[in-house]
Amino acid sequence: MLERSSLAENALTSLHDEEYDVPLNLQNLNHSTMVFTKGRTSTSLNGHWNFCVDLLDTGLRQKWYEMQPANPVDRVEPWDYDPYMGESIPVPSNWAMLKEKWYFFEGSAWYTKKLTPELFKKRDSDAESGHRYILRIGAAQYDCKVFLNGKFLGNHYGGSTPFYVELTDDLAEETNWLMLCVNNTRTLDRVPMRNTDWFNYGGVYREVELFSLPREFIRDMFIRLSQDGRAIEVDVVVDRAVDSAVDSAVDGPSIHHAYLEIPELGISQKISIEQGKGTCRIAAEPERWSPENPRLYEVVLTAGEDRITDNVGFRSIVRQGVDILLNGEPIWLRGISVHEDDDTLGKVTSDEDIRRRLAHAKELGCNFLRLAHYPHHERAAELADEMGFLLWQEIPVYWAIDFDNHNTLKDAKNQLIELIKRDRNRASVIIWSIGNENPDTDSRLSFMRDLAETARLNDPTRLVAAACLINHAKLKIEDRLVDHLDVIGINEYYGWYDENFDDLYAIGKNSDPDRPVVISETGADGDNSSQGPSEGLFSEKYMADVYRRQIDTLQKLAYIKGMSPWILYDFRVERRQNIFQRGFNRKGLIAADKSTKKEAFHVLASFYHSIKD
Ligand code: GCB
């Protein structure tokens, strides 16, 4: 317990010292602490957590995490918050959706949960060699600091990727208290930066789970069809044993073999593990995964006392000239862009929500979705694998980013690697996108070149793209970043922001890209509520007309290999406040209720169905 005087001292010191965040901003929970959790059982830590918003960061200054649980009448210090009692909220959630007074709140918030001893009791099925306890947080926007029983275990940057914290060595015998401090302040150095066109939902908005693993466990598995299409390749990482008494980690794990099984292909393969790593190529002829035939195989990997499973599709995706080849055949991407956004839940999603999204995409005739502008829930790619959709996945290197800032690059790279490591066994994912509408400057070029290299290093089997802007001065597709991409995404809004539609014809003629172009965005707002206009800007009719003219123009350009218009559903955003927008971007083909279709939905559907094979 803090001395009475130290509480006052903390408050005073902070008047002179605004550096209170520095020791708590290590960003040590990053891609290197990720654990393969697919196919493992876990204990859910969802449900009610004690909660408090903290606009002034008083909790970090006063060190609320150091406070011990006590009966309020027994307290001898006038703490400004008691994490062990008071208001609670459900996790996952976004606080903006829970109370009107939190709607625009941006800052820190505290989450506290009691972990009962039963969570850590040895179960019959548990490993003999001991246990390691790993906490997984599916996503928290944006900085999340984790404390266990008052000790700072680390923090994670990036609002849409999962992170993992080992609790093992810091667990108390009896009750444990877990505290999170989540901060969604928009700052100059973050990714994205301060200005975006989607709502800044704060909070722990994806699942929180606890995994009990054997002392040596499988940390990672990357499995895919080889580039020549004749074999299955797999990389395995087995975690080093940690023994604080005797540092056995220096010699690596005692596991020297892992075993891969794909029963439906008759594969049962021993893989040598050296210094925790193994890699293997197995001749195989799996049936190819495709949107028409989304064939998945059960994959089982065992090592020591650990076992993981995954359902994996095998397919190839390459760029050849201006073509995108799926399993060797040219493909045209009939797509739609989508945000993770819900009128009542914010960014919280569910299987039902994702399935509805994919069902609407099927109805449109899509074979492709652009998951904009940040990593969506991992279930999106898993369900796309099952239902047969190709995906463009993306990190929020959006508009202006501090391209000169080394820490910003580190953060962006980490988010990219976390996304890739999370989803690189998903056949549906064909494109990693490294940015959206970033101006062509020298620092942006070197920043994004680094991201393109990072993507290829962590996954040489997929295409790298970015959503670029048209060179308006030259009326041409031209951007220095293009040399580092496999697919050029182009966002263009002729008929909406760019009024002179004829320019789109000019761009079509003036451009001669040597690689495929996907129109990653185009569209117009349409307010189909009773308040919406019957014609002109923001009318459903005008919007449908923009779609007709866009389709008519784009389908004539041979180097365009797909499109993902903006966007499937209307979505919430702070900056859209005119009488038709009312806090929403209204470019959805379907209204924010996720059910009322606009005229443009049918225009796009009839085009996509007409070009389906
Ligand atoms: C864009 C952005 C997207 C916006 C959209 C719009 O170019 O990439 O995030 O929401 O335009 O509606 O203006």
XYZ file of C-alpha atoms and ligand atoms in Angstrom:
626
model
C 0.000 0.000 0.000
C 1.257 3.474 -0.810
C 2.106 5.738 2.087
C -0.425 8.506 2.642
C 2.197 11.063 1.592
C 3.176 9.295 -1.619
C -0.308 9.704 -3.039
C -0.006 13.453 -2.655
C 3.547 13.296 -3.934
C 2.415 11.528 -7.093
C -0.179 14.172 -7.750
C 2.336 16.938 -7.171
C 5.114 15.425 -9.195
C 2.778 15.055 -12.105
C 2.265 18.826 -12.149
C 5.871 19.154 -13.158
C 6.226 15.968 -15.037
C 4.093 15.101 -18.003
C 6.267 12.083 -18.749
C 4.158 9.701 -16.666
C 3.346 7.615 -19.741
C 6.964 6.950 -20.737
C 7.727 3.935 -18.488
C 4.318 2.507 -19.399
C 4.734 2.799 -23.147
C 7.099 -0.032 -24.034
C 4.929 -1.474 -26.826
C 6.410 -4.806 -25.777
C 3.148 -6.645 -26.505
C 3.656 -6.887 -30.214
C 4.011 -9.403 -33.050
C 6.825 -11.169 -31.210
C 4.528 -12.156 -28.320
C 1.769 -13.547 -30.554
C 0.586 -17.103 -29.925
C -1.232 -19.371 -32.368
C -4.616 -19.838 -30.701
C -6.822 -21.163 -33.488
C -8.352 -24.515 -32.604
C -7.393 -24.224 -28.922
C -9.863 -24.122 -26.069
C -9.904 -21.050 -23.884
C -11.744 -19.543 -20.938
C -13.681 -16.452 -21.818
C -13.011 -13.326 -19.781
C -15.831 -11.494 -21.526
C -18.649 -10.169 -19.418
C -18.727 -7.432 -16.824
C -15.581 -5.498 -15.952
C -15.386 -2.565 -13.548
C -15.049 0.578 -15.599
C -14.213 4.255 -15.330
C -13.342 6.907 -17.885
C -10.304 8.971 -16.986
C -10.009 12.119 -19.067
C -6.976 13.550 -17.248
C -4.999 10.312 -16.932
C -5.305 10.597 -13.178
C -5.060 6.817 -12.918
C -1.634 6.731 -14.547
C -0.424 9.726 -12.543
C -1.778 8.386 -9.225
C -0.953 4.781 -10.113
C -4.404 3.367 -9.479
C -3.042 -0.025 -10.499
C -0.942 -0.088 -7.307
C -3.985 0.259 -5.083
C -4.899 -2.839 -3.060
C -8.465 -4.121 -2.782
C -10.071 -3.006 0.508
C -13.351 -2.220 2.075
C -14.022 1.525 1.417
C -14.492 2.262 5.111
C -11.079 0.784 5.867
C -9.242 2.934 3.333
C -6.756 5.360 4.807
C -5.967 7.247 1.595
C -8.304 9.466 -0.423
C -7.853 7.684 -3.745
C -9.802 9.269 -6.599
C -11.098 5.939 -7.889
C -11.549 2.462 -6.516
C -10.974 -0.085 -9.306
C -12.475 -2.864 -7.205
C -16.001 -1.488 -7.092
C -18.407 0.857 -8.749
C -19.724 0.951 -12.274
C -19.216 -1.977 -14.648
C -19.685 -2.432 -18.381
C -19.793 -5.466 -20.675
C -16.698 -6.557 -22.600
C -16.502 -6.595 -25.569
C -18.022 -3.178 -26.173
C -17.271 0.353 -27.300
C -17.994 2.884 -24.572
C -19.450 5.335 -27.112
C -22.352 2.950 -27.603
C -23.099 2.487 -23.905
C -23.896 5.969 -22.586
C -24.606 9.234 -24.289
C -22.090 11.051 -22.074
C -19.360 8.731 -23.400
C -20.314 9.153 -27.066
C -17.501 11.529 -27.990
C -15.207 10.619 -25.110
C -11.595 10.251 -26.225
C -8.969 9.453 -23.635
C -8.139 6.735 -21.138
C -10.519 4.322 -19.494
C -9.898 1.672 -16.831
C -11.125 -1.897 -16.916
C -10.748 -4.165 -13.869
C -11.633 -7.844 -13.518
C -11.239 -10.354 -10.747
C -9.707 -13.641 -11.884
C -10.903 -16.354 -9.553
C -8.569 -19.233 -8.519
C -10.721 -21.765 -10.426
C -9.427 -20.274 -13.677
C -5.973 -21.560 -12.844
C -6.835 -24.925 -11.303
C -5.190 -27.852 -13.024
C -7.655 -29.742 -15.176
C -7.387 -33.446 -16.048
C -6.711 -32.597 -19.652
C -3.892 -30.211 -18.784
C -0.305 -30.908 -19.634
C 1.874 -32.818 -17.203
C 4.876 -30.554 -17.566
C 3.253 -27.500 -16.045
C 1.185 -24.649 -17.342
C 1.605 -21.325 -18.920
C -1.233 -18.853 -18.904
C -1.626 -16.561 -21.857
C -4.112 -13.724 -21.992
C -5.390 -12.816 -25.466
C -7.164 -9.549 -26.144
C -8.796 -9.588 -29.583
C -8.599 -5.799 -30.010
C -8.556 -2.642 -27.897
C -8.524 0.838 -29.375
C -5.677 2.095 -29.315
C -3.094 1.877 -26.533
C -3.798 -0.873 -24.015
C -1.697 -1.167 -20.854
C -2.002 -4.414 -18.928
C -1.488 -4.725 -15.160
C -1.735 -7.882 -13.072
C -1.970 -7.505 -9.293
C -0.501 -4.025 -9.596
C 2.415 -4.981 -11.828
C 2.741 -3.478 -15.296
C 3.119 -6.341 -17.789
C 3.263 -4.278 -20.938
C 1.264 -2.356 -23.488
C 0.073 -2.758 -27.057
C -0.324 -0.152 -29.788
C -2.785 -0.469 -32.636
C -6.542 -0.643 -32.389
C -7.454 -3.661 -34.478
C -4.986 -6.486 -33.987
C -4.904 -9.062 -31.188
C -2.255 -9.107 -28.491
C -1.021 -11.645 -25.984
C 0.361 -11.378 -22.460
C 1.867 -14.178 -20.464
C 0.552 -14.102 -16.891
C 2.252 -17.237 -15.546
C 5.037 -15.784 -13.413
C 2.942 -13.027 -11.884
C -0.062 -14.999 -10.743
C -0.951 -14.913 -7.049
C -2.048 -18.067 -5.223
C -5.559 -16.880 -4.588
C -7.416 -14.044 -6.273
C -5.799 -12.161 -9.131
C -6.806 -8.739 -10.384
C -6.382 -7.809 -13.992
C -6.459 -4.138 -14.966
C -6.385 -2.579 -18.393
C -5.934 1.065 -19.224
C -7.229 1.674 -22.742
C -6.604 4.971 -24.478
C -8.115 6.089 -27.803
C -6.679 9.608 -28.000
C -5.989 10.611 -31.596
C -2.337 11.713 -31.814
C 0.046 12.819 -34.544
C 2.255 9.758 -34.312
C -0.383 7.020 -34.334
C -1.667 4.866 -37.189
C -4.138 6.211 -38.223
C -3.355 9.788 -37.309
C -5.854 12.376 -36.095
C -8.173 12.669 -39.075
C -10.149 9.748 -40.481
C -13.505 9.066 -42.070
C -14.663 6.471 -39.579
C -15.698 6.737 -35.934
C -13.028 6.614 -33.241
C -14.677 3.929 -31.120
C -12.699 3.409 -27.899
C -12.601 0.342 -25.695
C -11.980 -3.377 -25.507
C -14.263 -4.333 -28.371
C -13.198 -7.880 -29.212
C -13.104 -10.990 -27.025
C -10.785 -11.447 -24.045
C -9.656 -15.031 -23.456
C -7.339 -16.987 -21.205
C -5.350 -19.910 -22.604
C -3.708 -22.593 -20.522
C -0.769 -24.072 -22.425
C 1.927 -26.654 -21.699
C 5.337 -25.344 -20.718
C 6.596 -25.757 -24.261
C 3.988 -24.901 -26.838
C 3.509 -24.255 -30.525
C 3.809 -20.530 -30.938
C 3.182 -20.315 -34.656
C 2.308 -22.300 -37.766
C 2.260 -20.921 -41.323
C 0.946 -23.386 -43.896
C 0.308 -22.868 -47.599
C 0.494 -24.300 -51.106
C 4.030 -23.943 -52.511
C 4.524 -21.366 -55.252
C 5.047 -24.136 -57.838
C 1.732 -25.667 -56.737
C 3.184 -29.140 -56.194
C 3.611 -29.217 -52.448
C 2.385 -27.992 -49.118
C 4.882 -25.923 -47.153
C 4.791 -25.362 -43.443
C 6.812 -23.286 -40.972
C 6.565 -24.069 -37.275
C 7.776 -22.140 -34.233
C 7.892 -23.883 -30.871
C 8.231 -21.656 -27.860
C 11.331 -21.725 -25.745
C 10.819 -23.034 -22.262
C 11.064 -20.356 -19.615
C 12.444 -21.394 -16.304
C 13.406 -18.510 -14.116
C 15.431 -20.676 -11.710
C 17.528 -22.396 -14.359
C 17.643 -20.500 -17.617
C 17.032 -23.467 -19.858
C 15.802 -21.121 -22.578
C 19.319 -20.481 -23.805
C 19.512 -23.942 -25.251
C 16.114 -23.740 -26.852
C 13.227 -26.068 -26.234
C 13.589 -29.745 -25.584
C 11.171 -30.413 -28.427
C 12.996 -31.703 -31.473
C 10.093 -32.828 -33.599
C 6.603 -31.747 -34.571
C 4.085 -33.853 -36.465
C 1.808 -32.541 -39.176
C -1.288 -34.412 -40.193
C -3.745 -33.659 -42.981
C -5.898 -36.783 -42.810
C -7.893 -36.133 -45.999
C -4.657 -35.937 -48.008
C -3.105 -38.921 -46.262
C -0.324 -36.668 -44.912
C 1.428 -37.611 -41.707
C 4.782 -35.890 -41.592
C 7.526 -35.583 -39.025
C 9.130 -32.135 -38.945
C 12.534 -31.533 -37.353
C 12.672 -28.651 -34.937
C 15.972 -26.925 -34.282
C 16.315 -23.994 -31.928
C 12.532 -23.841 -31.817
C 12.024 -23.669 -35.559
C 11.076 -26.185 -38.219
C 10.191 -25.986 -41.864
C 9.024 -28.611 -44.281
C 7.845 -29.201 -47.856
C 5.515 -32.119 -48.497
C 4.615 -33.209 -52.034
C 0.828 -33.034 -52.306
C -2.015 -32.458 -54.731
C -4.785 -30.839 -52.698
C -8.004 -29.833 -54.353
C -7.737 -26.093 -55.034
C -9.735 -23.655 -52.913
C -11.699 -21.044 -54.871
C -14.869 -18.951 -54.363
C -16.751 -21.602 -56.385
C -15.207 -24.474 -54.451
C -14.179 -23.286 -50.967
C -12.572 -26.581 -50.023
C -10.902 -26.652 -46.612
C -8.744 -29.383 -45.094
C -8.330 -30.087 -41.422
C -4.701 -29.638 -40.403
C -3.384 -30.952 -37.082
C 0.033 -30.095 -35.676
C 1.412 -31.700 -32.529
C 4.665 -30.989 -30.697
C 5.479 -32.345 -27.263
C 2.331 -32.052 -25.201
C 0.838 -29.388 -27.443
C -1.623 -29.729 -30.302
C -3.235 -27.178 -32.602
C -5.710 -27.518 -35.449
C -6.752 -25.319 -38.331
C -8.985 -25.564 -41.406
C -6.965 -24.554 -44.384
C -7.663 -24.005 -48.074
C -4.889 -24.379 -50.660
C -4.793 -22.104 -53.695
C -2.355 -19.957 -55.627
C -2.558 -16.261 -56.355
C -0.087 -14.493 -58.642
C 0.182 -11.403 -60.725
C 1.103 -11.834 -64.387
C 1.299 -8.650 -66.448
C -1.984 -6.860 -65.868
C -3.721 -10.059 -64.778
C -4.458 -11.551 -61.377
C -4.335 -15.340 -61.621
C -6.211 -17.489 -59.114
C -5.090 -21.117 -59.451
C -3.544 -20.148 -62.781
C -6.719 -18.594 -64.226
C -7.337 -14.862 -64.741
C -9.923 -13.515 -62.353
C -12.001 -10.312 -62.226
C -12.698 -9.131 -58.688
C -16.384 -8.333 -58.278
C -16.054 -6.615 -54.953
C -17.499 -4.343 -52.343
C -15.770 -2.392 -49.567
C -16.944 -2.834 -46.025
C -16.293 -1.227 -42.631
C -16.683 -2.964 -39.287
C -19.450 -0.775 -37.949
C -22.836 -1.247 -36.363
C -25.542 1.247 -35.588
C -26.013 0.007 -32.022
C -22.802 -1.933 -31.244
C -20.122 0.193 -32.896
C -17.157 -1.974 -33.855
C -18.334 -5.014 -31.927
C -19.161 -7.774 -34.361
C -20.378 -11.370 -34.272
C -20.685 -14.374 -36.560
C -24.244 -13.364 -37.308
C -23.159 -9.864 -38.334
C -20.317 -11.135 -40.541
C -22.526 -13.801 -42.149
C -25.127 -11.138 -42.980
C -22.391 -9.041 -44.586
C -21.213 -11.980 -46.684
C -24.802 -12.923 -47.592
C -25.376 -9.383 -48.886
C -22.143 -9.605 -50.852
C -23.342 -12.923 -52.387
C -26.615 -11.273 -53.304
C -24.665 -8.532 -55.071
C -22.822 -11.180 -57.063
C -19.475 -10.472 -55.375
C -16.504 -12.795 -55.203
C -14.374 -10.224 -53.360
C -14.478 -7.866 -50.360
C -12.190 -5.069 -49.323
C -12.046 -5.060 -45.517
C -11.392 -1.352 -44.981
C -9.467 0.436 -43.397
C -7.972 -1.654 -40.570
C -7.822 -5.343 -39.650
C -11.338 -6.675 -39.156
C -12.226 -9.449 -36.709
C -10.425 -12.706 -37.580
C -13.799 -14.412 -38.007
C -14.306 -12.348 -41.184
C -11.497 -14.209 -42.948
C -12.471 -17.553 -41.421
C -16.041 -17.193 -42.668
C -14.833 -15.926 -46.053
C -12.742 -19.110 -46.261
C -15.866 -21.176 -45.614
C -18.279 -19.222 -47.790
C -15.909 -18.598 -50.701
C -14.852 -14.951 -50.891
C -11.532 -13.366 -51.786
C -10.333 -10.656 -49.422
C -8.276 -7.485 -49.457
C -7.032 -6.824 -45.917
C -5.524 -3.565 -44.832
C -3.762 -1.604 -42.099
C -4.795 1.968 -41.201
C -1.938 3.827 -42.902
C -4.636 6.272 -43.865
C -4.383 9.788 -45.356
C -1.747 11.793 -43.486
C 0.562 9.747 -41.310
C 3.785 11.008 -39.771
C 5.870 9.391 -42.501
C 9.070 10.914 -41.094
C 8.594 9.438 -37.641
C 10.537 6.285 -36.893
C 8.102 5.287 -34.117
C 5.147 5.629 -36.455
C 6.835 3.295 -38.930
C 7.560 0.824 -36.154
C 3.900 0.891 -35.131
C 2.622 0.504 -38.710
C 5.018 -2.379 -39.351
C 3.939 -4.093 -36.176
C 0.258 -3.791 -37.069
C 1.010 -5.222 -40.511
C 2.965 -8.180 -39.144
C 0.291 -8.876 -36.522
C -2.386 -8.919 -39.216
C -0.333 -11.159 -41.481
C 0.593 -13.592 -38.721
C -3.007 -13.754 -37.577
C -4.501 -14.465 -41.021
C -1.831 -15.921 -43.290
C -3.379 -19.400 -43.187
C -6.595 -18.051 -44.695
C -7.035 -18.931 -48.372
C -9.580 -16.134 -48.774
C -6.955 -13.446 -48.157
C -5.219 -12.637 -51.449
C -4.094 -9.043 -50.887
C -2.299 -7.228 -48.072
C -2.878 -3.525 -48.485
C -0.352 -1.190 -46.917
C -2.124 2.152 -47.131
C -4.949 4.346 -48.309
C -4.763 7.670 -50.178
C -1.370 8.836 -49.011
C 0.212 11.747 -50.897
C 3.199 10.861 -53.089
C 6.105 12.337 -51.100
C 9.665 11.057 -50.617
C 9.116 10.126 -46.981
C 5.840 8.354 -47.763
C 7.616 6.407 -50.502
C 10.352 5.109 -48.230
C 7.889 4.403 -45.397
C 5.581 2.407 -47.641
C 8.379 0.660 -49.491
C 9.450 -0.623 -46.106
C 5.892 -1.834 -45.454
C 5.751 -3.601 -48.834
C 9.025 -5.388 -48.028
C 7.732 -6.291 -44.578
C 4.595 -7.807 -46.081
C 6.609 -9.925 -48.535
C 9.067 -11.007 -45.876
C 6.298 -12.275 -43.620
C 4.237 -13.717 -46.442
C 5.775 -14.188 -49.875
C 2.632 -15.907 -51.157
C 0.199 -13.010 -51.476
C -0.137 -9.789 -53.454
C 0.729 -6.398 -52.030
C -1.471 -3.405 -52.825
C -2.315 0.110 -51.664
C -5.257 2.362 -52.435
C -3.646 5.186 -54.421
C -4.912 8.473 -55.766
C -5.070 9.566 -59.368
C -2.543 12.157 -60.453
C -5.083 14.922 -60.986
C -2.632 17.280 -62.656
C -1.779 14.758 -65.363
C -5.161 12.977 -65.333
C -3.308 9.717 -65.135
C -2.677 6.716 -62.921
C 0.781 7.619 -61.707
C 2.347 7.146 -58.286
C 5.948 6.256 -57.437
C 4.732 3.622 -54.989
C 3.291 1.552 -57.838
C 6.704 0.002 -58.600
C 6.552 -1.671 -55.189
C 3.029 -3.017 -55.506
C 1.536 -6.056 -57.240
C -1.914 -4.544 -57.534
C -2.654 -0.828 -57.908
C -5.708 0.190 -55.946
C -7.314 3.395 -57.203
C -9.815 5.427 -55.221
C -11.727 7.766 -57.524
C -14.980 9.621 -57.031
C -15.908 10.888 -60.501
C -19.519 11.978 -60.333
C -19.161 12.862 -56.662
C -16.096 14.732 -55.323
C -14.720 15.043 -58.852
C -17.525 16.588 -60.792
C -16.126 16.434 -64.296
C -16.962 12.894 -65.251
C -15.224 13.262 -68.612
C -11.906 13.274 -66.765
C -12.444 9.602 -66.011
C -12.462 8.851 -69.742
C -9.255 10.861 -70.102
C -7.607 8.950 -67.254
C -8.628 5.695 -68.865
C -6.892 6.714 -72.082
C -3.841 8.425 -70.556
C -2.908 5.529 -68.287
C -0.969 2.486 -69.299
C -0.192 0.590 -66.097
C 2.020 -2.482 -66.329
C 0.157 -4.253 -63.520
C -3.463 -4.846 -62.555
C -5.618 -1.986 -61.331
C -8.486 -2.500 -58.918
C -10.856 0.418 -58.352
C -10.674 0.162 -54.592
C -13.256 2.923 -54.086
C -15.856 4.828 -56.031
C -19.376 5.839 -55.112
C -21.699 8.586 -53.942
C -23.856 9.360 -50.914
C -27.555 8.537 -50.999
C -29.908 9.316 -48.133
C -32.826 6.932 -48.569
C -34.606 7.969 -45.380
C -37.757 10.067 -45.424
C -35.472 13.106 -44.937
C -33.480 12.366 -48.082
C -33.854 14.475 -51.260
C -35.658 13.004 -54.268
C -33.039 14.189 -56.707
C -29.624 15.827 -56.922
C -26.705 15.280 -54.562
C -27.489 12.886 -51.689
C -30.512 11.405 -53.445
C -30.738 7.689 -54.052
C -31.375 8.447 -57.709
C -28.214 10.516 -58.146
C -26.200 7.831 -56.372
C -27.550 5.093 -58.655
C -26.713 7.232 -61.650
C -23.086 7.610 -60.538
C -22.894 3.811 -60.314
C -24.310 3.415 -63.832
C -21.823 5.863 -65.331
C -18.882 4.407 -63.410
C -19.679 0.853 -64.492
C -20.173 1.935 -68.069
C -16.734 3.600 -68.152
C -14.681 1.180 -66.088
C -15.762 -2.025 -67.777
C -14.177 -0.816 -71.011
C -10.668 -0.562 -69.519
C -8.786 -3.810 -69.953
C -6.207 -3.191 -67.223
C -8.932 -2.882 -64.586
C -9.193 -6.263 -62.939
C -11.833 -5.557 -60.381
C -13.604 -3.020 -58.231
C -14.766 -2.640 -54.638
C -17.084 0.387 -54.589
C -17.543 2.389 -51.427
C -19.398 0.843 -49.486
C -21.796 -1.928 -48.387
C -23.492 -0.192 -45.421
C -23.836 3.420 -44.272
C -21.455 3.918 -41.352
C -21.083 6.264 -38.407
C -18.510 9.054 -38.549
C -18.005 12.256 -36.570
C -17.173 14.512 -39.501
C -20.320 14.018 -41.620
C -22.882 16.412 -40.211
C -24.976 17.867 -43.028
C -28.737 17.401 -42.966
C -28.594 14.257 -45.088
C -25.600 12.690 -43.366
C -26.528 13.326 -39.691
C -23.347 11.719 -38.345
C -23.139 8.981 -40.996
C -21.342 8.480 -44.266
C -24.270 7.634 -46.550
C -22.394 5.935 -49.373
C -23.721 2.531 -48.323
C -25.542 0.454 -50.898
C -27.609 -0.518 -47.868
C -28.649 1.856 -45.054
C -27.164 1.698 -41.537
C -29.981 -0.671 -40.500
C -28.145 -3.300 -42.625
C -31.380 -4.147 -44.369
C -32.827 -1.310 -46.466
C -31.311 -1.483 -49.941
C -30.791 1.580 -52.080
C -31.297 1.725 -55.844
C -27.529 1.577 -56.443
C -27.438 -1.873 -54.803
C -29.522 -3.235 -57.658
C -27.454 -1.395 -60.296
C -24.234 -2.993 -59.043
C -25.896 -6.388 -58.560
C -27.161 -6.445 -62.109
C -23.658 -5.593 -63.436
C -21.920 -8.251 -61.331
C -24.448 -10.941 -62.188
C -24.094 -10.088 -65.883
C -20.307 -10.655 -65.834
C -20.345 -13.787 -63.661
C -19.043 -16.819 -65.535
C -12.217 7.912 -49.377
C -11.703 7.219 -48.176
C -12.816 6.622 -47.341
C -13.948 7.618 -47.233
C -14.499 7.876 -48.610
C -15.603 8.927 -48.621
O -11.521 8.143 -50.307
O -10.744 6.252 -48.469
O -12.312 6.285 -46.076
O -14.956 7.184 -46.366
O -13.481 8.334 -49.437
O -16.756 8.591 -48.428
O -15.267 10.086 -48.814
